[in-house]
Coordinates of C-alpha atoms in Angstrom, one line a residue:
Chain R
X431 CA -9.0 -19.0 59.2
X432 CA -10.1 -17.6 62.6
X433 CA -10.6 -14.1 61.4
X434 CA -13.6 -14.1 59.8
X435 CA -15.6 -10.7 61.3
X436 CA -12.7 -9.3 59.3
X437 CA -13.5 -7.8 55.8
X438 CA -9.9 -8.8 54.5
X439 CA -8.2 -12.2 55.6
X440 CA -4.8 -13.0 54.8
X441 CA -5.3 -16.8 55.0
X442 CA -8.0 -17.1 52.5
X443 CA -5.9 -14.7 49.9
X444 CA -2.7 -16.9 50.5
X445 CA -5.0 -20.4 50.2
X446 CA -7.1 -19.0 47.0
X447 CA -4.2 -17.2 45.1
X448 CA -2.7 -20.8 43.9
X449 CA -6.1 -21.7 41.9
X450 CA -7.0 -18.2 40.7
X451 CA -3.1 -18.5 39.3
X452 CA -3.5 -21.8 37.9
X453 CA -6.7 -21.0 36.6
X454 CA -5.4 -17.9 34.9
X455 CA -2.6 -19.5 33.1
X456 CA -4.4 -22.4 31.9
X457 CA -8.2 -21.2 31.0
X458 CA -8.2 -16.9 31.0
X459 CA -4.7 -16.4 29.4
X460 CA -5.1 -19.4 26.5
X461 CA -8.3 -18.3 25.8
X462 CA -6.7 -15.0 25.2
X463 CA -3.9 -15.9 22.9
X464 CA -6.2 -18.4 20.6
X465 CA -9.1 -15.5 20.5
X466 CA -6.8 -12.7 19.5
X467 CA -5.0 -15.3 17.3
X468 CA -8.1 -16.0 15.9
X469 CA -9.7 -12.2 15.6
X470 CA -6.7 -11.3 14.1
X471 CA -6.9 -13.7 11.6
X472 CA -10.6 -13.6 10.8
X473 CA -10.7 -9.8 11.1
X474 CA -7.6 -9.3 8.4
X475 CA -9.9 -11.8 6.0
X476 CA -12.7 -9.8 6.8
X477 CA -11.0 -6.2 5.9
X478 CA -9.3 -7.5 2.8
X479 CA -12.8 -9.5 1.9
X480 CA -14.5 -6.2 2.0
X481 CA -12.2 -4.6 -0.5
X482 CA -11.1 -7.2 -2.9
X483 CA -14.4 -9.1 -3.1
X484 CA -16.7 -8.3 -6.0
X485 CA -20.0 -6.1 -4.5
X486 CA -22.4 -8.7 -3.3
X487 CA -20.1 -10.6 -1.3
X488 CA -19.0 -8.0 0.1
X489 CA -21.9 -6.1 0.9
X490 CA -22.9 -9.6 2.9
X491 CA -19.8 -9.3 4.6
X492 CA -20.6 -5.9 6.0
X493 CA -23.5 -7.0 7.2
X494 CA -22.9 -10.0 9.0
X495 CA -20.1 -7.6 10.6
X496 CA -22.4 -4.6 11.6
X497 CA -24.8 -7.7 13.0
X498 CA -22.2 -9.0 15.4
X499 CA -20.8 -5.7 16.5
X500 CA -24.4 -4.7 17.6
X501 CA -25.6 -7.4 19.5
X502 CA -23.5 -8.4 23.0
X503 CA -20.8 -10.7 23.6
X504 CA -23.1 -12.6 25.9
X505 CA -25.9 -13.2 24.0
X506 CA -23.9 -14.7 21.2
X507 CA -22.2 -16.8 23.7
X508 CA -25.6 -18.3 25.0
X509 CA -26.6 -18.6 21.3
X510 CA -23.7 -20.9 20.5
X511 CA -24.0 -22.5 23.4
X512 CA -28.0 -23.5 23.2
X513 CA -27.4 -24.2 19.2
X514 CA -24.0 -26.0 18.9
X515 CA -24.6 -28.6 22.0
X516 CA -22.0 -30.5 21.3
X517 CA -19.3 -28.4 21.0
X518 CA -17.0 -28.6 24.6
X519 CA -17.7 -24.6 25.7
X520 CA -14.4 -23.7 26.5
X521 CA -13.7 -24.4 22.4
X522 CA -16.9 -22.3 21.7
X523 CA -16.0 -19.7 24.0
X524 CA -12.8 -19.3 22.4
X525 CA -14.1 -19.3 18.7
X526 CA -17.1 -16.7 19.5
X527 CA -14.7 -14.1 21.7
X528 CA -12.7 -14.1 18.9
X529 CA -15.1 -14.0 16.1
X530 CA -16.7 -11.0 17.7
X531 CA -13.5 -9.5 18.2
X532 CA -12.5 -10.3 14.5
X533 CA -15.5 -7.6 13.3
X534 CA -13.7 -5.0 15.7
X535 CA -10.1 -5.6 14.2
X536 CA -11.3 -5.7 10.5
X537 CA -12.2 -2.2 11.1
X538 CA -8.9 -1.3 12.5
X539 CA -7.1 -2.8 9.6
X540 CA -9.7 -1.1 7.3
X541 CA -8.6 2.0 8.8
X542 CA -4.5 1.0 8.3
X543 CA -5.4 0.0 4.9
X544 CA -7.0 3.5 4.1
X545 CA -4.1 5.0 5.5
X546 CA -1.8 3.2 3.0
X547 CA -1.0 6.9 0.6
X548 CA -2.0 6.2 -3.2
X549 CA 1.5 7.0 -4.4
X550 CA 2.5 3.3 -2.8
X551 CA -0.3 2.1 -4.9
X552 CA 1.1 3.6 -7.6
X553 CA 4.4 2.4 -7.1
X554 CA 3.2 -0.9 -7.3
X555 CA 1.2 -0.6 -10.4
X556 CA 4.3 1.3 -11.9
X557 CA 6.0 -1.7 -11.2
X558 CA 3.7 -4.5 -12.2
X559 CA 3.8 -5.9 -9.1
X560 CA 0.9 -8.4 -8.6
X561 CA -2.2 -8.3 -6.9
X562 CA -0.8 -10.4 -3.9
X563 CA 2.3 -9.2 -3.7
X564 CA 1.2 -5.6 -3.6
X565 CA -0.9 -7.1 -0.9
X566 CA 1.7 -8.8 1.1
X567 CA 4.8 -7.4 0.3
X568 CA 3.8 -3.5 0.6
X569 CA 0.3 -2.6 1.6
X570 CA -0.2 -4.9 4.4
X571 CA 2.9 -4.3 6.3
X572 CA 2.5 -0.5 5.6
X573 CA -1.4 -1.1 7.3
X574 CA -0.2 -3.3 10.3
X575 CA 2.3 -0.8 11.7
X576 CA -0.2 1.8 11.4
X577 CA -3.0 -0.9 13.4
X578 CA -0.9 -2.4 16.0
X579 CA -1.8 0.3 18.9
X580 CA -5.4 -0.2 18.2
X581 CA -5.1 -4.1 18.0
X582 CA -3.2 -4.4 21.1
X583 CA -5.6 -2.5 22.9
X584 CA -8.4 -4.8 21.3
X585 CA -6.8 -7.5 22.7
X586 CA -6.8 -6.3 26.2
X587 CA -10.0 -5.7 25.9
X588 CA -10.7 -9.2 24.7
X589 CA -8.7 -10.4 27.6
X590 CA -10.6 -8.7 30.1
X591 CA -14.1 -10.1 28.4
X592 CA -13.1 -13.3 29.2
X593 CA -15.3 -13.7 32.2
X594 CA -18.1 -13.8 30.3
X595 CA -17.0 -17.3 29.3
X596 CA -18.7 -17.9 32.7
X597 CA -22.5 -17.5 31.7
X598 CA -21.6 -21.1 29.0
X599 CA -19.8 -22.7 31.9
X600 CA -16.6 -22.2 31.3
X601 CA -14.5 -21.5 34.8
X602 CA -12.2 -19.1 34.1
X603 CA -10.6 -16.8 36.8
X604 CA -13.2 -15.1 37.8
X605 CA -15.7 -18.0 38.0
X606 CA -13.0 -19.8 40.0
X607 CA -12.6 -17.1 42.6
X608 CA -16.4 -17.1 43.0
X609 CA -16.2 -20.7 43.6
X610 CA -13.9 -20.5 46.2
X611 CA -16.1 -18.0 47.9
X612 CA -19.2 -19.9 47.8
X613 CA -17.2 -23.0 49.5
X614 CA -15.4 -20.9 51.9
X615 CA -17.9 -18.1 52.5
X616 CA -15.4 -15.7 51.8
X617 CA -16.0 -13.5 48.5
X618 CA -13.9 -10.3 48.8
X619 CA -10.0 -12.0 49.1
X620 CA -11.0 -14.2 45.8
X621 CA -12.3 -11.5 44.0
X622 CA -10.3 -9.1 44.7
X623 CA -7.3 -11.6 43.9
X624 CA -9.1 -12.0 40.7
X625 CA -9.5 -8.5 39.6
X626 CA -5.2 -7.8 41.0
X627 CA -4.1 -10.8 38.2
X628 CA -6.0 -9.0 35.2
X629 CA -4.9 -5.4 36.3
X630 CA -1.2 -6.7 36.2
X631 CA -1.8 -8.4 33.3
X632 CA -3.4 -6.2 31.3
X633 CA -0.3 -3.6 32.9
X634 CA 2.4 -6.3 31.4
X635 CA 0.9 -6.3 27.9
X636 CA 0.4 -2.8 27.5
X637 CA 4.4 -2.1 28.0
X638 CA 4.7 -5.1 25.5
X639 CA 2.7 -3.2 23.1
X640 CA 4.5 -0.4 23.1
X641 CA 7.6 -2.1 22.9
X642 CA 6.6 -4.3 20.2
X643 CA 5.5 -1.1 18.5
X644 CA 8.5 0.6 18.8
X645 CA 10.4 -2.7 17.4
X646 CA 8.3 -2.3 14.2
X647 CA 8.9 1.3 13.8
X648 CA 10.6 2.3 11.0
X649 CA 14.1 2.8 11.8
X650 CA 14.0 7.0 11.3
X651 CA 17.8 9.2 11.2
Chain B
X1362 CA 11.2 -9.7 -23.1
X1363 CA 8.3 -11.8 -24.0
X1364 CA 5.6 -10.4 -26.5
X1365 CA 1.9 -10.8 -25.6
X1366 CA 0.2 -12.7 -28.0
X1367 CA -2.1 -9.1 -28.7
X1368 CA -5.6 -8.4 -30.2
X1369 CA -5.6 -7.3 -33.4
X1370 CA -7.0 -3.4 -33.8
X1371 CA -7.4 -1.3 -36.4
X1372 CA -5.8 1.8 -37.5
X1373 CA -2.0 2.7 -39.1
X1374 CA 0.7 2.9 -36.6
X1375 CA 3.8 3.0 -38.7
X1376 CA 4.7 6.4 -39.0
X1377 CA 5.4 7.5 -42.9
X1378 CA 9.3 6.3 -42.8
X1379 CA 8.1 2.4 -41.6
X1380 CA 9.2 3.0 -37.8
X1381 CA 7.0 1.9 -35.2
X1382 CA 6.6 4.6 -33.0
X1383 CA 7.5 4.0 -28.5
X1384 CA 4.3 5.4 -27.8
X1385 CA 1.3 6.8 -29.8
X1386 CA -1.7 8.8 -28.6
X1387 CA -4.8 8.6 -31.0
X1388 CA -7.6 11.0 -30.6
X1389 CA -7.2 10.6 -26.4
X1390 CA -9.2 12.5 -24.4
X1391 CA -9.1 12.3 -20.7
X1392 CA -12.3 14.2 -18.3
X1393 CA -12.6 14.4 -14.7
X1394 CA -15.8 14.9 -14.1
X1395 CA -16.8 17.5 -16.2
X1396 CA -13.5 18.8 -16.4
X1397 CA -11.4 17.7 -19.7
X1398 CA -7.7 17.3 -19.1
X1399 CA -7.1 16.6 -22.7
X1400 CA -8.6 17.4 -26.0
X1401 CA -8.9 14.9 -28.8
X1402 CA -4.7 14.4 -28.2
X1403 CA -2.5 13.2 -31.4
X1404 CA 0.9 12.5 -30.4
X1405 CA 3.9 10.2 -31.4
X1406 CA 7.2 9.3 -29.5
X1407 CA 9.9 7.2 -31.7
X1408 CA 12.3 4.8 -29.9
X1409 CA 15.2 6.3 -27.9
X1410 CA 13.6 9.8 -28.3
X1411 CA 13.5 12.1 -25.3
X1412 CA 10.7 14.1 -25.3
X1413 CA 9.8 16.6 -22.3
X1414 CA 6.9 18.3 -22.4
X1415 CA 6.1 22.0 -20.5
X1416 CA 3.3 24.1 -20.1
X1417 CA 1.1 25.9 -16.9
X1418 CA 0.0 23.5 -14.1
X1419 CA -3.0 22.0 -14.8
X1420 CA -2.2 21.8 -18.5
X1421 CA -2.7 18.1 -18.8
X1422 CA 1.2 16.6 -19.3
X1423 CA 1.4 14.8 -15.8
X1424 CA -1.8 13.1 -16.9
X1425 CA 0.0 11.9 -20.2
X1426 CA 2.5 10.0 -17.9
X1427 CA -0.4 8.7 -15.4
X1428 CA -2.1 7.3 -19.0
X1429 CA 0.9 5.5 -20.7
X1430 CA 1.7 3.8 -16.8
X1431 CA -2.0 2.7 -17.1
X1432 CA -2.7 5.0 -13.8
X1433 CA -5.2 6.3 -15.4
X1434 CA -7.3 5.1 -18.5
X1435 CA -8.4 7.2 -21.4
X1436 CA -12.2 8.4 -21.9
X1437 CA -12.0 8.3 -25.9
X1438 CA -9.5 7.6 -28.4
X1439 CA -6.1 4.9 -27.3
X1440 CA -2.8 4.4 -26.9
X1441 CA -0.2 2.4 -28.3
X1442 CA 3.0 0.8 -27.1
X1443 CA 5.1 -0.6 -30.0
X1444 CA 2.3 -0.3 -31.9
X1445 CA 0.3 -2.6 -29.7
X1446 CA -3.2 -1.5 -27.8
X1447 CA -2.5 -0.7 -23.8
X1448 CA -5.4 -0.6 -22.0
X1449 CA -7.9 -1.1 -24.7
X1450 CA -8.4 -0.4 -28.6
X1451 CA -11.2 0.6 -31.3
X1452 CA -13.4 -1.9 -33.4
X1453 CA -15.8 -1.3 -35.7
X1454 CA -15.8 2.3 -33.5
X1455 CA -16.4 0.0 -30.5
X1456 CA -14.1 -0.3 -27.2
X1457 CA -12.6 -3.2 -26.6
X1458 CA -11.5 -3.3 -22.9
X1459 CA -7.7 -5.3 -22.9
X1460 CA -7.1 -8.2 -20.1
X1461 CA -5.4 -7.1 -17.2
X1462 CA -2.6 -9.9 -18.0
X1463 CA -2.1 -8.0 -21.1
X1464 CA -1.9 -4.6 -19.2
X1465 CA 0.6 -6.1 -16.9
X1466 CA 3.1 -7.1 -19.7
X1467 CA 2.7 -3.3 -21.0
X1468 CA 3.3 -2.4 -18.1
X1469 CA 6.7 -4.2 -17.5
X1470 CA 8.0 -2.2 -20.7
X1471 CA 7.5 0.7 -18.8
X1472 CA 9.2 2.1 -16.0
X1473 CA 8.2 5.5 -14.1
X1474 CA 9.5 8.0 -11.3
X1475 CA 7.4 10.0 -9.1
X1476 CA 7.6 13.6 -7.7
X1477 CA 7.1 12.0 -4.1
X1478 CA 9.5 8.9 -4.7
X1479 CA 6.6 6.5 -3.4
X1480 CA 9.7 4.4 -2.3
X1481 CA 8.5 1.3 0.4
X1482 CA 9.3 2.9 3.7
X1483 CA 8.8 -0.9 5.1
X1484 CA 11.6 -2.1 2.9
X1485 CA 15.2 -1.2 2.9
X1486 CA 17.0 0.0 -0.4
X1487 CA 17.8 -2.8 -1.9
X1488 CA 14.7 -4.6 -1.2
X1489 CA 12.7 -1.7 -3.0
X1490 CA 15.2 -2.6 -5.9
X1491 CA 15.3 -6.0 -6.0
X1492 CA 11.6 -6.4 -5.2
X1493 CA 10.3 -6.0 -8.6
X1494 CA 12.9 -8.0 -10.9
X1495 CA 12.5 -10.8 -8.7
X1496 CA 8.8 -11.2 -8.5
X1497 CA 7.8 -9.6 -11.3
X1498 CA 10.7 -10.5 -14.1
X1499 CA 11.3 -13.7 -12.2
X1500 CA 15.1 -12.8 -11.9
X1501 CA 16.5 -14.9 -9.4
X1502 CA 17.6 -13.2 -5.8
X1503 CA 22.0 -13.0 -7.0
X1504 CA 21.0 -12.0 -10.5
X1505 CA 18.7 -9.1 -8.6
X1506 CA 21.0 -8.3 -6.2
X1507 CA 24.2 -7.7 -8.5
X1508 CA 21.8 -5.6 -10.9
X1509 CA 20.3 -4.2 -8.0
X1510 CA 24.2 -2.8 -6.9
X1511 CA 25.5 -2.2 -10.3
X1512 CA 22.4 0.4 -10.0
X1513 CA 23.3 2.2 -6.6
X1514 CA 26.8 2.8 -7.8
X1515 CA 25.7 4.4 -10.9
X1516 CA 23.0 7.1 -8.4
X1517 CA 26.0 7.2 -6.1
X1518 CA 24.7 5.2 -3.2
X1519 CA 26.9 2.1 -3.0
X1520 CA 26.8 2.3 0.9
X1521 CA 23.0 2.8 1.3
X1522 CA 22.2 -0.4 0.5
X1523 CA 21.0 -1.4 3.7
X1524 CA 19.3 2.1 4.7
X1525 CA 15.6 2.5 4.7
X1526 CA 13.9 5.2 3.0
X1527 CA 13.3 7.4 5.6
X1528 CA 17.0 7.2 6.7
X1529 CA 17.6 9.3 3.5
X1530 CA 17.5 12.9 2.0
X1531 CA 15.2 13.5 -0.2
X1532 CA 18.0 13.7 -3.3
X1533 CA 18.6 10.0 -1.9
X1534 CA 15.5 8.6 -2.2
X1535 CA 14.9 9.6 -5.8
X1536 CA 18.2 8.6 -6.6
X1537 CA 17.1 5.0 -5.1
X1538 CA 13.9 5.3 -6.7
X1539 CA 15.6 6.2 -10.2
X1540 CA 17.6 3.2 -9.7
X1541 CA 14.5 1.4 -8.8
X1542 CA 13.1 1.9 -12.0
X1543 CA 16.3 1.1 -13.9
X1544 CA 16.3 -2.3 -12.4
X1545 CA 13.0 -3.6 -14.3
X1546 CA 15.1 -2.6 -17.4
X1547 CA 12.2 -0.5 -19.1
X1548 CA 12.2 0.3 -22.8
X1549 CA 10.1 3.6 -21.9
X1550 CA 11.2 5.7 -18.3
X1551 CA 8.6 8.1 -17.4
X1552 CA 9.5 11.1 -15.6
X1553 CA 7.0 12.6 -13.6
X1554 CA 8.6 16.3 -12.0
X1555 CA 11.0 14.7 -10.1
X1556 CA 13.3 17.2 -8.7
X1557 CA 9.7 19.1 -7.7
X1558 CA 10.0 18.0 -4.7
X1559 CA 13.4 18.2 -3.6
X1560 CA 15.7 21.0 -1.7
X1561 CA 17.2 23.5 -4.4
X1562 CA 20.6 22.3 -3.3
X1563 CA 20.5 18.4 -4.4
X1564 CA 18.3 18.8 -7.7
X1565 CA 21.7 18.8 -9.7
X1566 CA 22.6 15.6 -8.4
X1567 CA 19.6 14.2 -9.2
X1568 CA 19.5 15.7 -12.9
X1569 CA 23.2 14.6 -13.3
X1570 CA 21.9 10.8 -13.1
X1571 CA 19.8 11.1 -15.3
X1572 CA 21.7 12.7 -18.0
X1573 CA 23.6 10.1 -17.4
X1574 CA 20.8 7.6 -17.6
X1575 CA 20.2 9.5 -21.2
X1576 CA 23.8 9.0 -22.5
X1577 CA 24.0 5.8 -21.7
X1578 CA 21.4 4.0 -22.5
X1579 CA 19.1 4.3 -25.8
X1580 CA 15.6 4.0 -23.2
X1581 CA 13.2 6.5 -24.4
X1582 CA 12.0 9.1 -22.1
X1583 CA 9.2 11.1 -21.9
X1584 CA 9.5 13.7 -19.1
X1585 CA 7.6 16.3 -17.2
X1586 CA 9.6 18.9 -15.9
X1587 CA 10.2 23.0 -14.8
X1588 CA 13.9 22.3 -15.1
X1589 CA 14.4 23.9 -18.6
X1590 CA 18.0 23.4 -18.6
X1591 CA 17.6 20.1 -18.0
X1592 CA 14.5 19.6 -20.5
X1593 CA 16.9 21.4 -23.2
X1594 CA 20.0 19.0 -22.7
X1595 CA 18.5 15.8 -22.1
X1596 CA 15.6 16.1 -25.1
X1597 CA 15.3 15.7 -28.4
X1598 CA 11.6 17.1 -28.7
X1599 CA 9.9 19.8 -26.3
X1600 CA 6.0 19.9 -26.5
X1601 CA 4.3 22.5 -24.8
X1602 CA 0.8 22.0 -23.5
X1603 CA -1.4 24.6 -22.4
X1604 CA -5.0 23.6 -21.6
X1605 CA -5.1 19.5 -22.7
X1606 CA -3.5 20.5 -26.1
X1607 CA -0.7 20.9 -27.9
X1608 CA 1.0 24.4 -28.5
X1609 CA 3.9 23.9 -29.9
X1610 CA 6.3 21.2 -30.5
X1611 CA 9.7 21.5 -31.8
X1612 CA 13.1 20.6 -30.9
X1613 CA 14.9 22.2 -27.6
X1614 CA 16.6 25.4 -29.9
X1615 CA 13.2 25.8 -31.1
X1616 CA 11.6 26.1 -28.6
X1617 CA 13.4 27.6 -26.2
X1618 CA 15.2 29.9 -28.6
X1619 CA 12.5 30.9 -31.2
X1620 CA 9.1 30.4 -30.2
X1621 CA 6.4 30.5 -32.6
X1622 CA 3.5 30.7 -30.3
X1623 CA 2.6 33.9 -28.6
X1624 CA 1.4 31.2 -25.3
X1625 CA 5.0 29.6 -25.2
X1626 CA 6.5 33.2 -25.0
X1627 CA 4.7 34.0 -22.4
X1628 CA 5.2 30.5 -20.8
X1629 CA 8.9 30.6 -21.2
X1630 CA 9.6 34.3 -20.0
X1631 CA 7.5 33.6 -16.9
X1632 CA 9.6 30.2 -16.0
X1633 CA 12.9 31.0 -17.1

């Protein structure tokens, strides 16, 4: 570590990339997979909340979404951190990435649902299918394959929000890489590092998406 | 099939010779908006009768389908299944709104086709038959399935079984959507235009089922068609509509041979 005039050194890349890597897998990429899990989840709830639930409820629904999807991912962050104290962060971080995230993919799936044409509805009513099976066994699967672009591409998005876990303590990669630079005095290798993992990443589940999408694609003549 | 214990509700439903009548409209009149599909409608179909009815677009008879499958609901006046109330009835000159439990065991005495199929393009062919008798009727999954094939042999399929939808010709998917209707065993098959949508060239096929359908089985149909070939060896009764009402009625050689009404001369020499 002898070249340090240099703006790029070798040795601290090769000594940071193990932690940054480690770091990734077991903080930035779990957080990830719970969050969407969890947005997905929430979100589909949400959408089918908003439609099947008698006015009030889900005029309150709306709301509370609108409320989240205006106000930043940080600030809610430090407002679940400051109010729920005893709550470990990385669990809080987790639950409030993918609560905000949820607000974005009900609207997706409100949009997959609306896509659903009214003769299927008809169909269904045609043959007195029930309420929940129209759901599960018709309308949502119709509305998924319709989402699943748009959901993938919210979860990259999530995925690459994850440093914001950073401003409640959590360290995930980014954090980590900053850590190394302020021990080592050297910023750009870990940073840089940093910002390499999520751009291959975020590369990898992108051609994952697609494939997965093509998967679900209705198999045409 | 297991009767709903049903509201009682006023009014004679036997017709004069003691028959309950399939379907009966009293005094129905259907608006959208300000526009009124149909007048103050009066109409009887007996069990096993086939009745189609024709008339100009816009003259109200795909509406009469959408109202006995309870896709729509009527403004004014009811309708009766086997003499029982379907969506609602009249008291003391009050409606009386039905359950949706009771709607939903109308509705499984009723069976309907669409112009656009509406088949499940997320399930393959013999899960968009099967679908219904098993979660619906409560048939179980081999029972289903051997109904569900007896029915694609009879629309000529027997080897789509596994296709989806959108593997298919158009002819194909309202064969399987024919047979999908079949398969909840209805007592009443509505037909709403279904060769409307369909290449000149496979209409026959499709019309061939379901004189086939009308042969074979005693299921009451009431149909909605520009096929007056079809509408003249298939039915019993013709009623032509023109403007929410009734025209004319009569049987097939009635109408189509000696119309009364100056509006179903003109009707028929434009179509035919």
């Amino acid at each position: 570590m002898n070249d340090d005039k240099s703006i790029w050194s070798w040795d601290h890349a090769l000594a940071v990339l193990p932690d940054l890597l480690w770091t990734f897998l077991t903080v930035t990429l779990i957080v990830t997979i719970i969050g969407s899990a969890i947005a997905a989840v929430l979100g589909l709830i949400i959408a089918l909340g908003r439609r099947t639930s008698p006015r009030p409820v889900a005029g309150a629904l709306t709301l509370v979404m609108n409320f989240i999807r205006m106000t930043p991912l940080v600030v809610q962050l430090l407002f679940a951190y400051y109010v729920f104290t005893t709550v470990p962060p990385i669990v809080l971080g987790t639950v409030i990435i993918g609560i905000h995230y949820a607000t974005y993919m009900a609207e997706v799936y409100r949009a997959g649902i609306d896509a659903v044409p009214p003769g299927q509805w008809e169909a269904t009513t045609a043959l007195s299918m029930s309420p929940a099976r129209t759901w599960t066994a018709v309308i949502i699967p119709q509305a998924l394959r319709a989402t699943l672009p748009a959901l993938a591409n919210y979860v990259i998005s999530m995925f690459k929000d994850t440093p914001f876990l950073m401003v409640i303590t959590v360290t995930e990669l980014v954090r980590e890489a900053q850590l190394y630079g302020g021990t080592n005095f050297r910023y750009v290798e870990a940073i840089t590092l940093a910002g390499l993992i999520f751009l291959a990443a975020s590369l990898l589940s992108s051609v994952l998406a697609r494939r997965l999408e093509k998967k679900l694609e209705y198999t045409t003549a | 099939m297991n009767t709903p214990p049903l509201d009682t509700h006023t009014g004679a439903i036997a017709l004069e010779d003691g028959d309950v009548p399939a379907i009966l409209f009293d005094k129905v009149e259907k608006r959208f908006g300000d526009h009124v599909v149909l007048h103050d409608l009066d109409f009887t179909v007996r069990r096993g009768d086939r009745v189609t009815l024709i008339g100009p677009s816009g003259s109200g008879k795909t509406t009469i389908l959408r109202l006995v499958m309870t896709l729509e609901e009527a403004d004014d006046g009811y309708i009766l299944i086997d003499g029982s109330p379907l969506t609602h009835f009249e008291r003391d000159g009050k409606r009386v709104e039905l359950k949706e439990k009771h709607k939903n065991e109308m509705r499984k005495r009723i069976g309907m086709v669409f112009q656009q199929f509406n088949l499940f393009p997320n399930m393959t062919v013999i899960e968009n038959i099967i679908e219904a008798p098993v979660h619906v009727l409560g048939l179980s999954k081999q029972e289903a399935l051997a109904r569900g094939r007896a029915l694609l042999d009879k629309v000529g399929l027997p080897d789509k079984e596994n296709a989806h939808p959108t593997q298919l010709s158009g002819g194909q998917q309202q064969r399987v959507a024919i047979a999908r209707a079949l398969a909840m065993e209805p007592e009443i098959l509505l037909l709403d235009e279904v060769t409307s949508a369909l290449d000149p060239e496979v209409v026959g096929e499709v019309l061939n089922i379901l004189r086939d359908v009308a042969r074979d089985t005693d299921v009451t149909m009431l149909i909605v068609t520009h096929e007056m070939q079809f509408a003249r060896d298939v039915s019993n009764r013709v009623l032509m509509f023109d403007s929410g009402r009734i025209v004319e009625e009569g049987t097939p050689e009635a109408i189509f041979s000696d119309p009364q009404e100056q509006r179903t001369r003109d009707f028929l020499s434009a179509v035919l």
